[in-house]
CSV table of C-alpha atoms and ligand atoms in Angstrom, one decimal:
chain,number,residue,atom,x,y,z
A,1096,MET,CA,0.0,0.0,0.0
A,1097,ARG,CA,1.2,3.5,-0.7
A,1098,THR,CA,0.1,7.0,0.4
A,1099,GLN,CA,1.5,10.5,0.5
A,1100,VAL,CA,1.2,11.0,4.3
A,1101,ALA,CA,0.9,8.1,6.7
A,1102,ILE,CA,-0.7,9.4,9.9
A,1103,ILE,CA,-0.3,7.4,13.1
A,1104,GLY,CA,-3.1,7.8,15.6
A,1105,ALA,CA,-6.8,8.8,15.2
A,1106,GLY,CA,-7.1,11.2,18.1
A,1107,PRO,CA,-7.9,14.9,17.5
A,1108,SER,CA,-4.5,15.6,15.9
A,1109,GLY,CA,-4.5,12.7,13.5
A,1110,LEU,CA,-8.1,13.0,12.4
A,1111,LEU,CA,-7.9,16.8,11.9
A,1112,LEU,CA,-4.7,16.5,9.9
A,1113,GLY,CA,-6.2,13.8,7.7
A,1114,GLN,CA,-9.3,15.9,7.1
A,1115,LEU,CA,-7.3,19.1,6.1
A,1116,LEU,CA,-4.9,17.2,3.8
A,1117,HIS,CA,-7.9,15.5,2.1
A,1118,LYS,CA,-9.4,18.9,1.5
A,1119,HIS,CA,-6.3,19.8,-0.4
A,1120,GLY,CA,-6.2,16.6,-2.4
A,1121,ILE,CA,-3.3,15.1,-0.4
A,1122,ASP,CA,-3.7,11.4,0.0
A,1123,ASN,CA,-3.4,10.0,3.5
A,1124,VAL,CA,-4.0,6.9,5.6
A,1125,ILE,CA,-4.6,6.8,9.3
A,1126,LEU,CA,-3.4,3.9,11.4
A,1127,GLU,CA,-5.0,3.6,14.8
A,1128,ALA,CA,-4.1,1.0,17.5
A,1129,ARG,CA,-7.6,1.0,19.1
A,1130,THR,CA,-11.2,0.6,17.9
A,1131,GLY,CA,-13.2,3.7,17.0
A,1132,GLU,CA,-15.5,3.1,20.0
A,1133,TYR,CA,-12.6,3.0,22.4
A,1134,VAL,CA,-11.2,6.3,21.0
A,1135,LEU,CA,-14.7,7.9,21.4
A,1136,GLY,CA,-15.0,6.6,25.0
A,1137,ARG,CA,-12.1,8.7,26.3
A,1138,VAL,CA,-13.5,11.6,28.2
A,1139,ARG,CA,-10.9,14.4,28.1
A,1140,ALA,CA,-10.8,18.0,27.0
A,1141,GLY,CA,-13.7,20.3,27.0
A,1142,VAL,CA,-12.5,23.9,26.5
A,1143,VAL,CA,-12.0,24.9,22.9
A,1144,GLU,CA,-10.0,28.0,21.8
A,1145,LYS,CA,-11.2,30.3,19.0
A,1146,GLY,CA,-8.2,29.1,16.9
A,1147,THR,CA,-9.4,25.5,17.3
A,1148,VAL,CA,-12.9,26.4,16.3
A,1149,ASP,CA,-11.6,28.1,13.2
A,1150,MET,CA,-9.5,25.0,12.3
A,1151,LEU,CA,-12.6,22.7,12.7
A,1152,ASP,CA,-14.5,25.1,10.5
A,1153,GLU,CA,-11.7,24.9,7.9
A,1154,ALA,CA,-11.9,21.1,8.0
A,1155,GLY,CA,-15.7,21.4,7.4
A,1156,VAL,CA,-16.7,19.7,10.7
A,1157,GLY,CA,-17.6,22.7,12.9
A,1158,ALA,CA,-21.4,22.9,12.3
A,1159,ARG,CA,-22.4,20.8,15.4
A,1160,LEU,CA,-20.0,22.7,17.6
A,1161,HIS,CA,-21.6,26.0,16.6
A,1162,ARG,CA,-25.0,24.5,17.3
A,1163,GLU,CA,-24.4,22.7,20.6
A,1164,GLY,CA,-21.2,24.3,22.0
A,1165,LEU,CA,-21.6,26.6,25.0
A,1166,VAL,CA,-19.8,30.0,24.4
A,1167,HIS,CA,-18.1,31.2,27.6
A,1168,ASP,CA,-17.2,34.9,28.0
A,1169,GLY,CA,-15.2,34.3,31.2
A,1170,THR,CA,-14.4,32.0,34.1
A,1171,GLU,CA,-14.5,32.2,37.8
A,1172,ILE,CA,-11.7,31.6,40.3
A,1173,ALA,CA,-12.7,30.8,43.9
A,1174,PHE,CA,-10.2,31.8,46.6
A,1175,ASP,CA,-10.6,32.3,50.3
A,1176,GLY,CA,-14.3,31.6,50.1
A,1177,LYS,CA,-15.0,34.3,47.4
A,1178,ARG,CA,-15.3,34.1,43.7
A,1179,HIS,CA,-13.6,36.4,41.3
A,1180,ARG,CA,-14.5,36.6,37.6
A,1181,ILE,CA,-12.0,36.9,34.7
A,1182,ASP,CA,-13.9,38.4,31.8
A,1183,PHE,CA,-12.3,37.1,28.6
A,1184,ALA,CA,-14.6,39.0,26.3
A,1185,GLU,CA,-14.0,42.4,28.0
A,1186,LEU,CA,-10.2,41.8,28.5
A,1187,THR,CA,-9.4,40.3,25.1
A,1188,GLY,CA,-12.4,40.6,22.9
A,1189,LYS,CA,-12.4,36.8,22.6
A,1190,THR,CA,-14.3,33.8,24.1
A,1191,VAL,CA,-13.9,30.0,24.4
A,1192,VAL,CA,-16.4,27.3,23.6
A,1193,VAL,CA,-17.2,24.4,25.9
A,1194,TYR,CA,-17.6,21.3,23.7
A,1195,GLY,CA,-16.3,17.9,24.6
A,1196,GLN,CA,-13.3,16.3,22.9
A,1197,THR,CA,-15.4,13.2,22.4
A,1198,GLU,CA,-17.8,15.3,20.3
A,1199,ILE,CA,-15.0,16.8,18.3
A,1200,THR,CA,-13.6,13.3,17.7
A,1201,ARG,CA,-17.0,12.1,16.6
A,1202,ASP,CA,-17.5,15.1,14.2
A,1203,LEU,CA,-14.0,14.4,12.7
A,1204,MET,CA,-14.7,10.7,12.3
A,1205,ASP,CA,-18.1,11.4,10.6
A,1206,GLY,CA,-16.3,14.0,8.4
A,1207,ARG,CA,-13.7,11.4,7.4
A,1208,ALA,CA,-16.3,8.7,6.7
A,1209,ALA,CA,-18.2,11.2,4.5
A,1210,THR,CA,-15.1,12.0,2.4
A,1211,GLY,CA,-14.1,8.3,2.1
A,1212,GLY,CA,-10.8,8.8,3.9
A,1213,LYS,CA,-9.1,5.5,4.9
A,1214,THR,CA,-8.6,4.8,8.6
A,1215,ILE,CA,-7.3,1.4,9.7
A,1216,TYR,CA,-8.5,0.7,13.3
A,1217,GLU,CA,-6.9,-2.0,15.4
A,1218,ALA,CA,-3.6,-1.7,13.6
A,1219,ALA,CA,-1.2,-3.6,15.9
A,1220,ASP,CA,2.5,-3.4,16.4
A,1221,VAL,CA,2.9,-0.2,14.4
A,1222,SER,CA,6.6,0.5,13.6
A,1223,LEU,CA,8.2,3.4,11.7
A,1224,HIS,CA,11.1,2.8,9.2
A,1225,ASP,CA,13.5,4.7,7.0
A,1226,PHE,CA,12.2,8.2,7.9
A,1227,ASP,CA,15.8,9.5,7.8
A,1228,GLY,CA,15.9,8.7,4.0
A,1229,SER,CA,13.6,9.5,1.1
A,1230,SER,CA,11.3,6.4,1.3
A,1231,PRO,CA,9.7,6.1,4.8
A,1232,LYS,CA,7.5,3.1,5.6
A,1233,VAL,CA,5.2,2.1,8.3
A,1234,ARG,CA,4.6,-1.6,9.2
A,1235,TYR,CA,1.7,-2.9,11.2
A,1236,LYS,CA,-0.3,-6.0,11.8
A,1237,LYS,CA,-4.0,-6.3,11.1
A,1238,ASP,CA,-6.1,-9.5,11.7
A,1239,GLY,CA,-2.8,-11.3,12.3
A,1240,LYS,CA,-1.3,-10.3,8.9
A,1241,GLU,CA,1.8,-8.1,8.4
A,1242,HIS,CA,1.3,-5.0,6.2
A,1243,GLU,CA,3.6,-2.3,4.9
A,1244,LEU,CA,2.5,1.3,4.1
A,1245,ALA,CA,5.0,3.2,1.9
A,1246,CYS,CA,4.7,7.0,2.0
A,1247,ASP,CA,6.4,10.4,1.4
A,1248,PHE,CA,6.0,11.5,5.1
A,1249,ILE,CA,4.9,10.1,8.5
A,1250,ALA,CA,2.9,12.2,10.9
A,1251,GLY,CA,3.3,10.9,14.4
A,1252,CYS,CA,-0.1,11.8,16.0
A,1253,ASP,CA,-0.1,8.9,18.4
A,1254,GLY,CA,-0.1,10.5,21.8
A,1255,TYR,CA,2.3,10.4,24.7
A,1256,HIS,CA,2.5,6.5,24.8
A,1257,GLY,CA,2.7,6.1,21.0
A,1258,ALA,CA,5.3,4.5,18.8
A,1259,SER,CA,6.4,7.5,16.8
A,1260,ARG,CA,8.5,9.4,19.4
A,1261,ARG,CA,9.9,6.2,20.7
A,1262,SER,CA,11.3,5.3,17.2
A,1263,VAL,CA,13.6,8.3,17.2
A,1264,PRO,CA,17.2,7.4,18.2
A,1265,GLU,CA,17.9,8.7,21.7
A,1266,LYS,CA,20.8,10.9,20.5
A,1267,SER,CA,18.5,12.8,18.2
A,1268,ILE,CA,15.9,13.9,20.7
A,1269,LYS,CA,15.9,16.0,23.9
A,1270,THR,CA,13.1,15.8,26.4
A,1271,PHE,CA,12.1,18.2,29.2
A,1272,GLU,CA,9.8,17.0,32.0
A,1273,ARG,CA,8.2,18.1,35.2
A,1274,VAL,CA,6.0,15.5,37.0
A,1275,TYR,CA,3.7,17.0,39.6
A,1276,PRO,CA,3.2,15.3,43.0
A,1277,PHE,CA,-0.6,14.9,42.6
A,1278,GLY,CA,-3.3,14.0,40.1
A,1279,TRP,CA,-6.9,15.0,39.2
A,1280,MET,CA,-9.8,12.7,40.1
A,1281,GLY,CA,-12.4,13.4,37.5
A,1282,LEU,CA,-16.1,12.6,37.7
A,1283,LEU,CA,-18.7,12.9,34.9
A,1284,SER,CA,-22.4,13.1,35.9
A,1285,GLU,CA,-25.8,13.7,34.3
A,1286,THR,CA,-26.4,16.7,36.5
A,1287,PRO,CA,-26.8,20.4,35.7
A,1288,PRO,CA,-23.5,22.4,36.2
A,1289,VAL,CA,-23.2,24.2,39.5
A,1290,SER,CA,-22.6,27.5,37.7
A,1291,PRO,CA,-22.9,28.6,34.0
A,1292,GLU,CA,-19.1,29.2,33.8
A,1293,LEU,CA,-16.1,27.1,34.9
A,1294,ILE,CA,-15.0,27.6,38.5
A,1295,TYR,CA,-11.3,27.1,39.3
A,1296,ILE,CA,-11.0,26.6,43.1
A,1297,HIS,CA,-8.0,27.3,45.3
A,1298,SER,CA,-8.7,25.8,48.8
A,1299,PRO,CA,-6.7,24.8,51.8
A,1300,ARG,CA,-7.8,21.2,51.0
A,1301,GLY,CA,-6.4,21.4,47.4
A,1302,PHE,CA,-7.5,22.4,44.0
A,1303,ALA,CA,-10.9,21.6,42.4
A,1304,LEU,CA,-12.5,22.5,39.1
A,1305,CYS,CA,-16.2,22.7,38.2
A,1306,SER,CA,-16.6,22.2,34.5
A,1307,MET,CA,-19.3,20.9,32.2
A,1308,ARG,CA,-20.0,19.3,28.8
A,1309,SER,CA,-23.5,20.7,28.4
A,1310,ASN,CA,-26.4,22.3,30.4
A,1311,THR,CA,-27.3,18.9,31.7
A,1312,ARG,CA,-23.9,17.1,32.0
A,1313,SER,CA,-21.2,18.2,34.5
A,1314,ARG,CA,-17.5,17.4,34.7
A,1315,TYR,CA,-15.9,17.9,38.1
A,1316,TYR,CA,-12.3,17.4,39.3
A,1317,VAL,CA,-10.6,17.4,42.6
A,1318,GLN,CA,-6.8,17.3,43.2
A,1319,CYS,CA,-5.9,13.9,44.6
A,1320,ASP,CA,-2.7,12.1,45.7
A,1321,ALA,CA,-0.5,11.0,42.8
A,1322,GLY,CA,-0.8,7.3,43.8
A,1323,ASP,CA,-4.6,7.3,44.3
A,1324,LYS,CA,-6.8,4.7,42.4
A,1325,THR,CA,-10.4,5.4,41.3
A,1326,GLU,CA,-11.6,2.5,43.5
A,1327,GLN,CA,-10.6,4.6,46.5
A,1328,TRP,CA,-13.0,7.4,45.4
A,1329,SER,CA,-16.6,6.4,45.9
A,1330,ASP,CA,-19.1,8.9,44.4
A,1331,GLU,CA,-20.0,9.9,48.0
A,1332,ARG,CA,-16.3,10.6,48.9
A,1333,PHE,CA,-15.9,12.6,45.7
A,1334,TRP,CA,-19.0,14.8,46.2
A,1335,ASN,CA,-18.1,15.4,49.9
A,1336,GLU,CA,-14.6,16.5,49.0
A,1337,LEU,CA,-15.8,18.8,46.2
A,1338,ARG,CA,-18.3,20.3,48.5
A,1339,ALA,CA,-15.6,20.9,51.1
A,1340,ARG,CA,-13.5,22.8,48.6
A,1341,LEU,CA,-16.4,24.9,47.1
A,1342,ASP,CA,-17.5,28.3,48.4
A,1343,GLU,CA,-20.8,28.6,50.3
A,1344,LYS,CA,-22.9,29.5,47.2
A,1345,GLY,CA,-21.4,26.5,45.3
A,1346,ARG,CA,-22.1,24.2,48.3
A,1347,ASP,CA,-25.7,25.3,48.3
A,1348,GLU,CA,-26.2,25.0,44.6
A,1349,LEU,CA,-24.3,21.8,43.8
A,1350,VAL,CA,-26.5,19.1,42.3
A,1351,THR,CA,-25.0,15.7,42.8
A,1352,GLY,CA,-25.9,12.4,41.1
A,1353,PRO,CA,-24.4,9.0,40.2
A,1354,SER,CA,-21.1,9.1,38.2
A,1355,ILE,CA,-21.2,7.9,34.6
A,1356,GLU,CA,-17.4,8.0,34.3
A,1357,LYS,CA,-14.5,8.4,36.8
A,1358,THR,CA,-10.8,8.7,35.9
A,1359,ILE,CA,-7.6,9.8,37.6
A,1360,ALA,CA,-5.2,11.8,35.4
A,1361,PRO,CA,-1.6,12.2,36.5
A,1362,LEU,CA,-0.2,15.8,35.9
A,1363,ARG,CA,2.9,16.4,34.0
A,1364,SER,CA,4.6,18.9,31.8
A,1365,PHE,CA,6.7,17.3,29.0
A,1366,VAL,CA,8.2,18.6,25.7
A,1367,ALA,CA,10.3,16.6,23.2
A,1368,GLU,CA,12.5,18.6,20.8
A,1369,PRO,CA,12.7,18.8,17.9
A,1370,MET,CA,9.3,17.9,16.4
A,1371,ARG,CA,10.8,16.9,13.0
A,1372,PHE,CA,13.1,13.9,12.2
A,1373,GLY,CA,13.8,13.8,8.5
A,1374,ARG,CA,10.5,12.8,7.0
A,1375,MET,CA,8.7,12.1,10.3
A,1376,PHE,CA,6.9,14.8,12.3
A,1377,LEU,CA,5.5,14.7,15.8
A,1378,ALA,CA,2.2,16.5,16.6
A,1379,GLY,CA,0.0,16.8,19.7
A,1380,ASP,CA,0.5,14.7,22.8
A,1381,ALA,CA,3.2,12.7,20.9
A,1382,ALA,CA,5.5,15.7,21.3
A,1383,HIS,CA,4.2,17.4,24.5
A,1384,ILE,CA,2.0,17.1,27.5
A,1385,VAL,CA,0.6,19.9,29.7
A,1386,PRO,CA,-1.3,19.6,33.0
A,1387,PRO,CA,-5.0,20.2,32.1
A,1388,THR,CA,-5.2,23.3,34.4
A,1389,GLY,CA,-4.8,25.7,31.5
A,1390,ALA,CA,-7.1,23.6,29.1
A,1391,LYS,CA,-4.4,23.6,26.5
A,1392,GLY,CA,-3.6,20.0,25.5
A,1393,MET,CA,-6.1,19.5,22.7
A,1394,ASN,CA,-5.8,23.1,21.6
A,1395,LEU,CA,-2.1,22.7,21.3
A,1396,ALA,CA,-2.5,19.5,19.2
A,1397,VAL,CA,-4.7,21.6,16.9
A,1398,SER,CA,-2.1,24.4,16.5
A,1399,ASP,CA,0.6,21.8,15.7
A,1400,VAL,CA,-1.8,20.5,13.0
A,1401,HIS,CA,-2.2,24.0,11.7
A,1402,TYR,CA,1.5,24.4,11.1
A,1403,LEU,CA,2.0,20.8,9.8
A,1404,SER,CA,-1.0,20.8,7.4
A,1405,ARG,CA,0.3,24.1,5.9
A,1406,ALA,CA,3.8,22.7,5.6
A,1407,PHE,CA,2.5,19.6,3.6
A,1408,ILE,CA,0.2,21.8,1.5
A,1409,GLU,CA,3.1,24.1,0.6
A,1410,TYR,CA,5.2,21.1,-0.2
A,1411,TYR,CA,2.7,19.4,-2.6
A,1412,LYS,CA,1.0,22.5,-4.1
A,1413,GLU,CA,3.9,25.0,-4.2
A,1414,LYS,CA,6.8,22.6,-4.4
A,1415,SER,CA,8.4,24.4,-1.4
A,1416,SER,CA,10.0,22.8,1.6
A,1417,ALA,CA,10.1,26.0,3.6
A,1418,GLY,CA,7.1,25.0,5.8
A,1419,ILE,CA,8.5,21.6,6.5
A,1420,ASP,CA,11.9,23.1,7.4
A,1421,HIS,CA,10.3,25.6,9.8
A,1422,TYR,CA,7.6,23.3,11.3
A,1423,SER,CA,9.5,22.3,14.4
A,1424,ALA,CA,10.6,25.8,15.4
A,1425,LYS,CA,7.2,27.4,14.7
A,1426,ALA,CA,5.3,24.7,16.6
A,1427,LEU,CA,7.7,24.7,19.6
A,1428,ALA,CA,7.6,28.5,20.0
A,1429,ARG,CA,3.8,28.2,20.7
A,1430,VAL,CA,4.1,25.0,22.6
A,1431,TRP,CA,6.5,26.4,25.2
A,1432,LYS,CA,4.2,29.4,25.8
A,1433,ALA,CA,1.3,27.0,26.6
A,1434,VAL,CA,3.6,24.9,28.7
A,1435,ARG,CA,4.5,28.0,30.7
A,1436,PHE,CA,0.9,29.0,31.1
A,1437,SER,CA,-0.3,25.6,32.1
A,1438,TRP,CA,2.6,25.3,34.7
A,1439,TRP,CA,1.7,28.7,36.0
A,1440,MET,CA,-2.0,28.0,36.5
A,1441,THR,CA,-1.1,24.7,38.1
A,1442,SER,CA,1.5,26.3,40.5
A,1443,MET,CA,-1.0,29.0,41.5
A,1444,LEU,CA,-4.0,26.8,42.2
A,1445,HIS,CA,-2.8,23.5,43.6
A,1446,LYS,CA,-1.7,22.5,47.1
A,1447,PHE,CA,2.0,21.5,46.8
A,1448,PRO,CA,3.0,19.2,49.6
A,1449,GLU,CA,6.7,20.2,49.4
A,1450,THR,CA,6.6,24.0,49.3
A,1451,GLY,CA,5.1,24.5,52.8
A,1452,GLU,CA,3.9,27.8,54.2
A,1453,PHE,CA,6.2,29.9,52.0
A,1454,GLY,CA,4.6,28.4,48.9
A,1455,GLU,CA,1.1,29.1,50.2
A,1456,LYS,CA,2.0,32.7,50.9
A,1457,ILE,CA,3.3,33.1,47.4
A,1458,GLN,CA,0.1,31.6,46.0
A,1459,ILE,CA,-2.0,34.1,48.0
A,1460,ALA,CA,0.1,37.0,46.8
A,1461,GLU,CA,-0.2,35.8,43.2
A,1462,LEU,CA,-4.0,35.4,43.5
A,1463,GLU,CA,-4.5,38.8,45.2
A,1464,TYR,CA,-2.4,40.4,42.5
A,1465,LEU,CA,-4.4,38.7,39.8
A,1466,PHE,CA,-7.7,40.0,41.2
A,1467,SER,CA,-6.4,43.5,41.8
A,1468,SER,CA,-4.5,44.2,38.5
A,1469,LYS,CA,-6.2,44.5,35.1
A,1470,SER,CA,-2.9,43.8,33.5
A,1471,ALA,CA,-2.5,40.5,35.4
A,1472,ALA,CA,-6.1,39.4,34.6
A,1473,THR,CA,-5.5,40.3,30.9
A,1474,ALA,CA,-2.4,38.2,30.8
A,1475,LEU,CA,-4.4,35.2,32.1
A,1476,ALA,CA,-7.3,35.8,29.8
A,1477,GLU,CA,-5.0,36.3,26.7
A,1478,ASN,CA,-3.4,32.9,27.3
A,1479,TYR,CA,-6.6,31.1,28.2
A,1480,VAL,CA,-8.5,32.1,25.1
A,1481,GLY,CA,-5.4,31.1,23.1
A,1482,LEU,CA,-2.3,32.9,21.8
A,1483,PRO,CA,-2.3,33.7,18.0
A,1484,TYR,CA,-0.9,31.1,15.6
B,1177,FAD,C1,-8.4,14.6,32.3
B,1177,FAD,C2,-7.9,15.3,31.0
B,1177,FAD,C3,-8.5,16.6,30.8
B,1177,FAD,C4,-8.1,17.3,29.7
B,1177,FAD,N1,-8.7,18.5,29.5
B,1177,FAD,C5,-8.3,19.3,28.4
B,1177,FAD,C6,-8.9,20.6,28.1
B,1177,FAD,O1,-9.8,21.0,28.8
B,1177,FAD,N2,-8.5,21.2,27.0
B,1177,FAD,C7,-7.5,20.7,26.2
B,1177,FAD,O2,-7.2,21.4,25.2
B,1177,FAD,N3,-6.9,19.5,26.5
B,1177,FAD,C8,-7.3,18.8,27.5
B,1177,FAD,N4,-6.7,17.5,27.7
B,1177,FAD,C9,-5.6,17.1,26.8
B,1177,FAD,C10,-6.2,16.4,25.5
B,1177,FAD,O3,-7.1,15.4,25.8
B,1177,FAD,C11,-5.0,15.9,24.7
B,1177,FAD,O4,-4.0,16.9,24.6
B,1177,FAD,C12,-5.5,15.5,23.3
B,1177,FAD,O5,-6.2,14.3,23.3
B,1177,FAD,C13,-4.3,15.3,22.4
B,1177,FAD,O6,-4.7,14.8,21.1
B,1177,FAD,P1,-3.7,13.9,20.3
B,1177,FAD,O7,-4.5,13.5,19.0
B,1177,FAD,O8,-2.4,14.5,20.1
B,1177,FAD,O9,-3.4,12.6,21.1
B,1177,FAD,P2,-4.5,11.5,21.6
B,1177,FAD,O10,-5.8,12.0,21.9
B,1177,FAD,O11,-3.7,10.8,22.8
B,1177,FAD,O12,-4.6,10.5,20.4
B,1177,FAD,C14,-3.5,9.6,20.0
B,1177,FAD,C15,-4.1,8.4,19.3
B,1177,FAD,O13,-3.1,7.5,18.9
B,1177,FAD,C16,-3.4,6.2,19.2
B,1177,FAD,N5,-2.2,5.4,19.4
B,1177,FAD,C17,-1.4,5.4,20.4
B,1177,FAD,N6,-0.3,4.5,20.2
B,1177,FAD,C18,-0.5,4.1,19.0
B,1177,FAD,C19,0.3,3.2,18.1
B,1177,FAD,N7,1.4,2.6,18.6
B,1177,FAD,N8,-0.2,2.9,16.9
B,1177,FAD,C20,-1.3,3.5,16.4
B,1177,FAD,N9,-2.1,4.3,17.2
B,1177,FAD,C21,-1.6,4.6,18.4
B,1177,FAD,C22,-4.2,6.3,20.5
B,1177,FAD,O14,-5.1,5.1,20.7
B,1177,FAD,C23,-5.0,7.6,20.2
B,1177,FAD,O15,-6.3,7.3,19.6
B,1177,FAD,C24,-7.1,16.8,28.8
B,1177,FAD,C25,-6.5,15.5,29.1
B,1177,FAD,C26,-6.9,14.8,30.1
B,1177,FAD,C27,-6.3,13.4,30.4
């Protein structure tokens, strides 16, 4: 089998890249290790930047997001029992949309099915070959049989645990990492959100986040110990802990109900440099991970795809390698800014066991400054709604 661009991974980055390339007549095949249902079952991101909305529109899959997504003009931060609002619209003229990653993935899958794009699900033992030369190949097993996909380029969109980054020789890649000493226990429930906007909570018991997927479906998180297992978190324990971290109004208005999904996510910041290795390119979580506090992971995957899709279009349509040559530097410049913002939000809002009272005093000073300075609030808002591409 032969294609122009072999894409590894059918998460948001792989599916979006496939859709944009197809629109420009660039042939591509997606190889995905899991089934489509499994990919759709992963409850993850929910906050969508304007740049991401524009990219989904460009790919022709934004209609349902515009119909069903909830436009948020701002967010609230609860601290010392009081809520403070950051007004994105007033401070930046921009907003974000709350629309689940599962819905985006479904829209992208439907878009791909409608255009006849080829996705091979349950592709096992995917391995990447010869991307340092002119004829890269991807090998995989499907239904027990070995297959080889020859291509011009490989796009490694296979997430943090994928095969693409791991196939790069150690001497050619440098990684940067910070692992945080806690995780997020997340619960999804068929209950109305406690408030129309997200509430980020700084409390002496640790961080919590009140988020949502729709007007009837809520997503809540509480900071938990790094080694915690979901079995240790009964619904009752979760709701009690969330209530204890909420302000009084939140406690009164919180509607609880049985969980329909519970997961623990570890928190880390991770960047691999560069993002190009000959004819293989990394995009999305394959190249970088951010703690979810800044709501940046999926949005960053989409901005990588913005640069990468343009690089391939330039190569095939204008016979220019300039985009390809600049992809890594351009993508990383934006990646590091989101890594900084996500690290900063995490540092300001979580309880850090190792920093003691000094750390707590610094957090209080940071939050008081944020709520008293328009410039500080604007800096948060500007990063939250998404820096320009
Ligand atoms: C709890 C949580 C909350 C989050 N909240 C937000 C948020 O609010 N906003 C935000 O922007 N981001 C958020 N994120 C991050 C976001 O979910 C990810 O950044 C996003 O999924 C990255 O997309 P991706 O396509 O690069 O990678 P993935 O979604 O990981 O997709 C990679 C795909 O590759 C497949 N794959 C893996 N290995 C192989 C292989 N060897 N061969 C073939 N296929 C393979 C996987 O099965 C997967 O389908 C959150 C993440 C978590 C865990």
